[in-house]
Coordinates of N, CA and C and ligand atoms in Angstrom, one line a residue:
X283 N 52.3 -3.5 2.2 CA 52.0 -2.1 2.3 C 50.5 -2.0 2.2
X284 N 49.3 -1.1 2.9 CA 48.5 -1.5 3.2 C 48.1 -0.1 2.3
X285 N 47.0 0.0 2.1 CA 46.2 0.9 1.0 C 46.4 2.6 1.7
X286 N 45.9 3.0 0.1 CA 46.5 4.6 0.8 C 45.3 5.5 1.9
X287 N 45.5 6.4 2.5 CA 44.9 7.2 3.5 C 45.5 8.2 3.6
X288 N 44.7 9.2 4.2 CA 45.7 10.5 4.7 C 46.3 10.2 5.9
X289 N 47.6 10.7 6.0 CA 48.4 10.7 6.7 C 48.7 8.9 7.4
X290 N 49.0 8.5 5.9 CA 49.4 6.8 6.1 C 50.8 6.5 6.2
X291 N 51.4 5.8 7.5 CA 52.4 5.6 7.6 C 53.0 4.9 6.9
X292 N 52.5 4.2 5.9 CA 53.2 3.7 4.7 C 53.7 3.8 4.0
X293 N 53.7 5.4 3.6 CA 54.3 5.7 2.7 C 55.5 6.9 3.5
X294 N 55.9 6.5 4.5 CA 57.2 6.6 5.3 C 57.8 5.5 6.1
X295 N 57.5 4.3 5.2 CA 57.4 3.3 5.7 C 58.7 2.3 4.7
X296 N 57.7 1.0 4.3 CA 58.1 0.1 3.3 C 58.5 -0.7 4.0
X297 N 59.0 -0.9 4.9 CA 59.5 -1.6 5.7 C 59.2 -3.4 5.2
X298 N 58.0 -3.7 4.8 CA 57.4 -5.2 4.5 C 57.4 -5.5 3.1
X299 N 58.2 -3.9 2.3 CA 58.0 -4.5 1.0 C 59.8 -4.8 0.8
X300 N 60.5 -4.6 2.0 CA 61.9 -5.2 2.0 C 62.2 -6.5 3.3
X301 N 61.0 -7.1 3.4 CA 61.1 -8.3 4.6 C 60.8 -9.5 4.0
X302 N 59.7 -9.4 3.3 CA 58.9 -10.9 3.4 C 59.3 -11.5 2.1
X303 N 59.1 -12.4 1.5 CA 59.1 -13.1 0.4 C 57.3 -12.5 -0.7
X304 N 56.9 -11.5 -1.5 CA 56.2 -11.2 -1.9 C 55.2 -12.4 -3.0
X305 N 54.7 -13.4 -2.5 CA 54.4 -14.6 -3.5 C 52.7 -15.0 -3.9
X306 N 52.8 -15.3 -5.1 CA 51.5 -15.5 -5.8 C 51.3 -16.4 -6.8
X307 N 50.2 -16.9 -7.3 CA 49.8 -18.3 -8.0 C 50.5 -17.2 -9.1
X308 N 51.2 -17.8 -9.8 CA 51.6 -17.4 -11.1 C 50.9 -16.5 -12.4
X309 N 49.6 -16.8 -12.1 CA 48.7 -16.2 -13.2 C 48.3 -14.9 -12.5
X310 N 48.8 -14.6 -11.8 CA 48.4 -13.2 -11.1 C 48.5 -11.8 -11.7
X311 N 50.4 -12.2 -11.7 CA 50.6 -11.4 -12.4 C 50.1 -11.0 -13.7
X312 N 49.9 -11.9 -14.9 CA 49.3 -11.7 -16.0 C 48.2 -10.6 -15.8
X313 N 47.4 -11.7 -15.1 CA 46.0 -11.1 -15.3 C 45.7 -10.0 -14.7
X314 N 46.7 -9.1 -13.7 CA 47.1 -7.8 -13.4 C 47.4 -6.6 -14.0
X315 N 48.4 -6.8 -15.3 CA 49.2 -6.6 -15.6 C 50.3 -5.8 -15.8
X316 N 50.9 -7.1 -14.5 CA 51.9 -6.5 -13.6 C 53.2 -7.0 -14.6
X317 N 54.3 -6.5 -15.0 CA 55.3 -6.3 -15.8 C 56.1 -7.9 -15.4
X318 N 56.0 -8.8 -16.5 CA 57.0 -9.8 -16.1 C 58.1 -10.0 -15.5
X319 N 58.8 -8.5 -15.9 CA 60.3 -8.0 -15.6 C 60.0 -7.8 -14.0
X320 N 59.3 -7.8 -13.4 CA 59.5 -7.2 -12.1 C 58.8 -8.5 -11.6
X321 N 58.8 -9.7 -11.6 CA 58.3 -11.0 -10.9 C 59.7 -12.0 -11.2
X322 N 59.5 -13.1 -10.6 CA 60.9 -14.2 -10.4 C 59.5 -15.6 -9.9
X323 N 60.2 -16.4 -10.8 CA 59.3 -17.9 -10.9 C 59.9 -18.5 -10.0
X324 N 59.3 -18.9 -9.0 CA 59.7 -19.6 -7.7 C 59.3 -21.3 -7.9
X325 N 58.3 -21.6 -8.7 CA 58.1 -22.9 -9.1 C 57.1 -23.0 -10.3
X326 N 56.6 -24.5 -10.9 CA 55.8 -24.3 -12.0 C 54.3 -23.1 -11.8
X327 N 54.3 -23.1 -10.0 CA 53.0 -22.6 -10.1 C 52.9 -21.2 -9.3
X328 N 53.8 -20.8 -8.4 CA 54.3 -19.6 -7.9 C 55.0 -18.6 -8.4
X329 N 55.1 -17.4 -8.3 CA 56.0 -16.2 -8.7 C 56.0 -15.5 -7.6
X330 N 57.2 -14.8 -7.6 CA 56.8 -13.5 -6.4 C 57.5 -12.1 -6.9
X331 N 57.5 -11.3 -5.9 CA 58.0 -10.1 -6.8 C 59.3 -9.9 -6.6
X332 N 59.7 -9.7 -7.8 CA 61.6 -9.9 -8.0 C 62.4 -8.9 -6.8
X333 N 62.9 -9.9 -6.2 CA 63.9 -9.3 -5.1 C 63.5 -9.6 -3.9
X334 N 62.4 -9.8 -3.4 CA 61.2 -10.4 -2.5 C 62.1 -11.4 -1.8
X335 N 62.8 -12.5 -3.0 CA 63.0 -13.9 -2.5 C 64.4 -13.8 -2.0
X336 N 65.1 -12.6 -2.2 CA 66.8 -12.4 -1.9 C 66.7 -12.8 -0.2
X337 N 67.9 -13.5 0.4 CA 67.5 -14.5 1.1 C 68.9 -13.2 2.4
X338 N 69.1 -12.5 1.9 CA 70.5 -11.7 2.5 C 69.4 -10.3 2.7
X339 N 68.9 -9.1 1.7 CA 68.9 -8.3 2.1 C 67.5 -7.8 1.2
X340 N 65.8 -8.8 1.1 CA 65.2 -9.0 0.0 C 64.8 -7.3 0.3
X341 N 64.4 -7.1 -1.2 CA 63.5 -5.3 -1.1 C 62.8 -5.8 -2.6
X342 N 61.5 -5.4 -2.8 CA 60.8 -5.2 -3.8 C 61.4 -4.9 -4.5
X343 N 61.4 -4.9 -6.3 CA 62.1 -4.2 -7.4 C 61.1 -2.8 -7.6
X344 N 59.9 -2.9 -7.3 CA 58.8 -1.9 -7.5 C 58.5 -1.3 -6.6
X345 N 59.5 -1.1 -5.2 CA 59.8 0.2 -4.5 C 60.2 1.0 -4.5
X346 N 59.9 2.2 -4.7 CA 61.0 3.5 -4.9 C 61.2 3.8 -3.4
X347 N 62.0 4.5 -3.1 CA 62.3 5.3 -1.9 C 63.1 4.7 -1.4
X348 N 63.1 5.4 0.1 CA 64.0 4.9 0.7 C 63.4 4.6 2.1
X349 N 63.6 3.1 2.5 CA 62.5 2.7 3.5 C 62.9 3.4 5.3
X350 N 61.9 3.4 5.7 CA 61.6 4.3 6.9 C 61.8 5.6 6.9
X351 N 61.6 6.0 5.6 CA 61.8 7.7 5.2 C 60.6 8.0 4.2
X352 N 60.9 7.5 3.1 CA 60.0 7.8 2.0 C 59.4 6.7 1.3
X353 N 58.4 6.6 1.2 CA 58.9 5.5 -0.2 C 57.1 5.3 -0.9
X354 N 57.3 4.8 -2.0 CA 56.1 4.7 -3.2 C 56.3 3.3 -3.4
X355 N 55.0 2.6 -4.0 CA 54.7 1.1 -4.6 C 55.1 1.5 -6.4
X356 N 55.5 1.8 -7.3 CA 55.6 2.3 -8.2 C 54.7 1.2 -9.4
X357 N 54.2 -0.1 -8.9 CA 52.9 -0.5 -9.4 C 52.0 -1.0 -8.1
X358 N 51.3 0.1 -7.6 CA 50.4 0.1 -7.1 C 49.2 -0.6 -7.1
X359 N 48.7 0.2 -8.2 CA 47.0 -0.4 -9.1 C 47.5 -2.0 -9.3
X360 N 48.4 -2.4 -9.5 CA 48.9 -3.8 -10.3 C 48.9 -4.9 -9.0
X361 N 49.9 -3.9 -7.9 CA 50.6 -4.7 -6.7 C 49.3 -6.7 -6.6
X362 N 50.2 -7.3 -6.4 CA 49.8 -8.6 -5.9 C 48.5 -8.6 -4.5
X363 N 47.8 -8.9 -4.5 CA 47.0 -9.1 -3.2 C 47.8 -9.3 -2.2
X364 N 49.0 -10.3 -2.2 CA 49.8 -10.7 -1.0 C 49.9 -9.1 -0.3
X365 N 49.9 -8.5 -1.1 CA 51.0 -7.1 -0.5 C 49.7 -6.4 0.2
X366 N 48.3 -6.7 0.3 CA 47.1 -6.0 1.0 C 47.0 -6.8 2.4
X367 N 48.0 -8.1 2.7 CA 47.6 -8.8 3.6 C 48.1 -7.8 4.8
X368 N 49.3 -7.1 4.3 CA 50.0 -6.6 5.7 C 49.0 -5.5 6.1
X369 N 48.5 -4.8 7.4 CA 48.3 -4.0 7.8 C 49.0 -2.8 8.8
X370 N 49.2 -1.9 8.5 CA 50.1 -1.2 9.6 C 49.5 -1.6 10.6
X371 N 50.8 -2.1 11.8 CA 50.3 -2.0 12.9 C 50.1 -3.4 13.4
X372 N 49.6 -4.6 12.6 CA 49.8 -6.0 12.3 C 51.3 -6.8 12.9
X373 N 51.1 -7.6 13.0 CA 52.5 -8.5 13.9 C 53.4 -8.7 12.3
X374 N 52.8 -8.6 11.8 CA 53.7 -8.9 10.1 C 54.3 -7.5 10.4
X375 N 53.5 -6.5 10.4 CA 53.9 -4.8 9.7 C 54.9 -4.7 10.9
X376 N 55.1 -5.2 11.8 CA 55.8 -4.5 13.2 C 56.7 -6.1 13.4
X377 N 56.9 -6.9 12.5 CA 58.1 -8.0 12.9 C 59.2 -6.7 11.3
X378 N 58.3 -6.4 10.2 CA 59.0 -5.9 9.3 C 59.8 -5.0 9.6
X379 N 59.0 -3.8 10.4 CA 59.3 -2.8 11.2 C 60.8 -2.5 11.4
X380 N 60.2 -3.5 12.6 CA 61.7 -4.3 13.9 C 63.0 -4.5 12.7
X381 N 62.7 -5.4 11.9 CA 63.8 -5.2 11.1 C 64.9 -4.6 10.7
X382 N 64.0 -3.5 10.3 CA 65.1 -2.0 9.6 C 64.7 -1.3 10.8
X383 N 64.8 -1.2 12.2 CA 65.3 -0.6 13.0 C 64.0 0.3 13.2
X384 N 62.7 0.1 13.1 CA 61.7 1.1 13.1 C 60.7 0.7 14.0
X385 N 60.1 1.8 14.8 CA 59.3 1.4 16.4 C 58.2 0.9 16.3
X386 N 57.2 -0.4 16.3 CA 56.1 -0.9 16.3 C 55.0 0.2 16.4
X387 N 54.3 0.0 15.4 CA 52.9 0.7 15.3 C 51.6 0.2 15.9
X388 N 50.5 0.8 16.2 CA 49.9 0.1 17.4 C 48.5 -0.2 15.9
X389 N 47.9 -0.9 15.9 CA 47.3 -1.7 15.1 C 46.5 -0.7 14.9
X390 N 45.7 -0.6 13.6 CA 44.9 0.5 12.9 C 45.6 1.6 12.7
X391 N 46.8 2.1 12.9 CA 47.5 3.0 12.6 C 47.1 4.0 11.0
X392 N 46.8 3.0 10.4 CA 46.8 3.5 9.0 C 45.3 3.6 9.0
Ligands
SF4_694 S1 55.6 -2.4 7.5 FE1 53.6 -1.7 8.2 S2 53.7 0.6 8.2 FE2 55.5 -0.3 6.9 S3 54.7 -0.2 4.8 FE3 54.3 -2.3 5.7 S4 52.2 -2.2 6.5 FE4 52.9 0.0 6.2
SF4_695 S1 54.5 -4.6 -5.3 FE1 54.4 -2.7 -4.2 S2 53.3 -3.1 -2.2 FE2 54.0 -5.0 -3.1 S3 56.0 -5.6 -2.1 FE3 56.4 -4.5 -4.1 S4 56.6 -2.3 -3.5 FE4 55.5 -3.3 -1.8

């Protein structure tokens, strides 16, 4: 999910915070301080964000809403860098998209 703006499709979106695997060097989270309870240890040196890694139907734990309708980062300020990589409009943001049934955005959207 890509930073806020007016009238950002993101946040009628979410679409990428229920696709990808959300993953980060482990100390991230700490030094964020992003809530333990909402990350999952993937190895001695990775974490990602809990639910991220569900391999059937993954969604963020720290999404509210409901995606391609509404939705919020409910740790925003905290969110992992991974989650700045996506850009609306990006072959990530529009394979996410595609996913949940939602029409490609033309890049810079947001
Ligand atoms: S999939 Fe694209 S439009 Fe949807 S939240 Fe992510 S970056 Fe934004
Ligand atoms: S931390 Fe926020 S921006 Fe990142 S995947 Fe979760 S809901 Fe999306």
């Amino acid at each position: 999910m890509s930073t806020s703006t007016e009238r950002n499709p993101c946040l009628a979106c979410g679409a990428c915070c229920a696709h990808f695997r959300v993953s980060f060097y482990w100390s991230e989270a700490s030094a964020k301080g992003l809530p333990e309870s909402l990350t999952e240890q993937i190895n001695p040196f990775f974490a990602c964000m809990a639910g991220t890694n569900d391999p059937v139907a993954p969604r963020c734990v720290a999404l509210g809403g409901t995606v391609g309708a509404q939705v919020a980062c409910t740790v925003y300020e905290q969110r992992p860098e991974a989650c700045k990589e996506v850009e609306a409009g990006d072959d990530k943001c529009n394979r996410a998209r595609a996913r949940h049934g939602l029409p490609p955005l033309a890049p810079s959207a947001a």
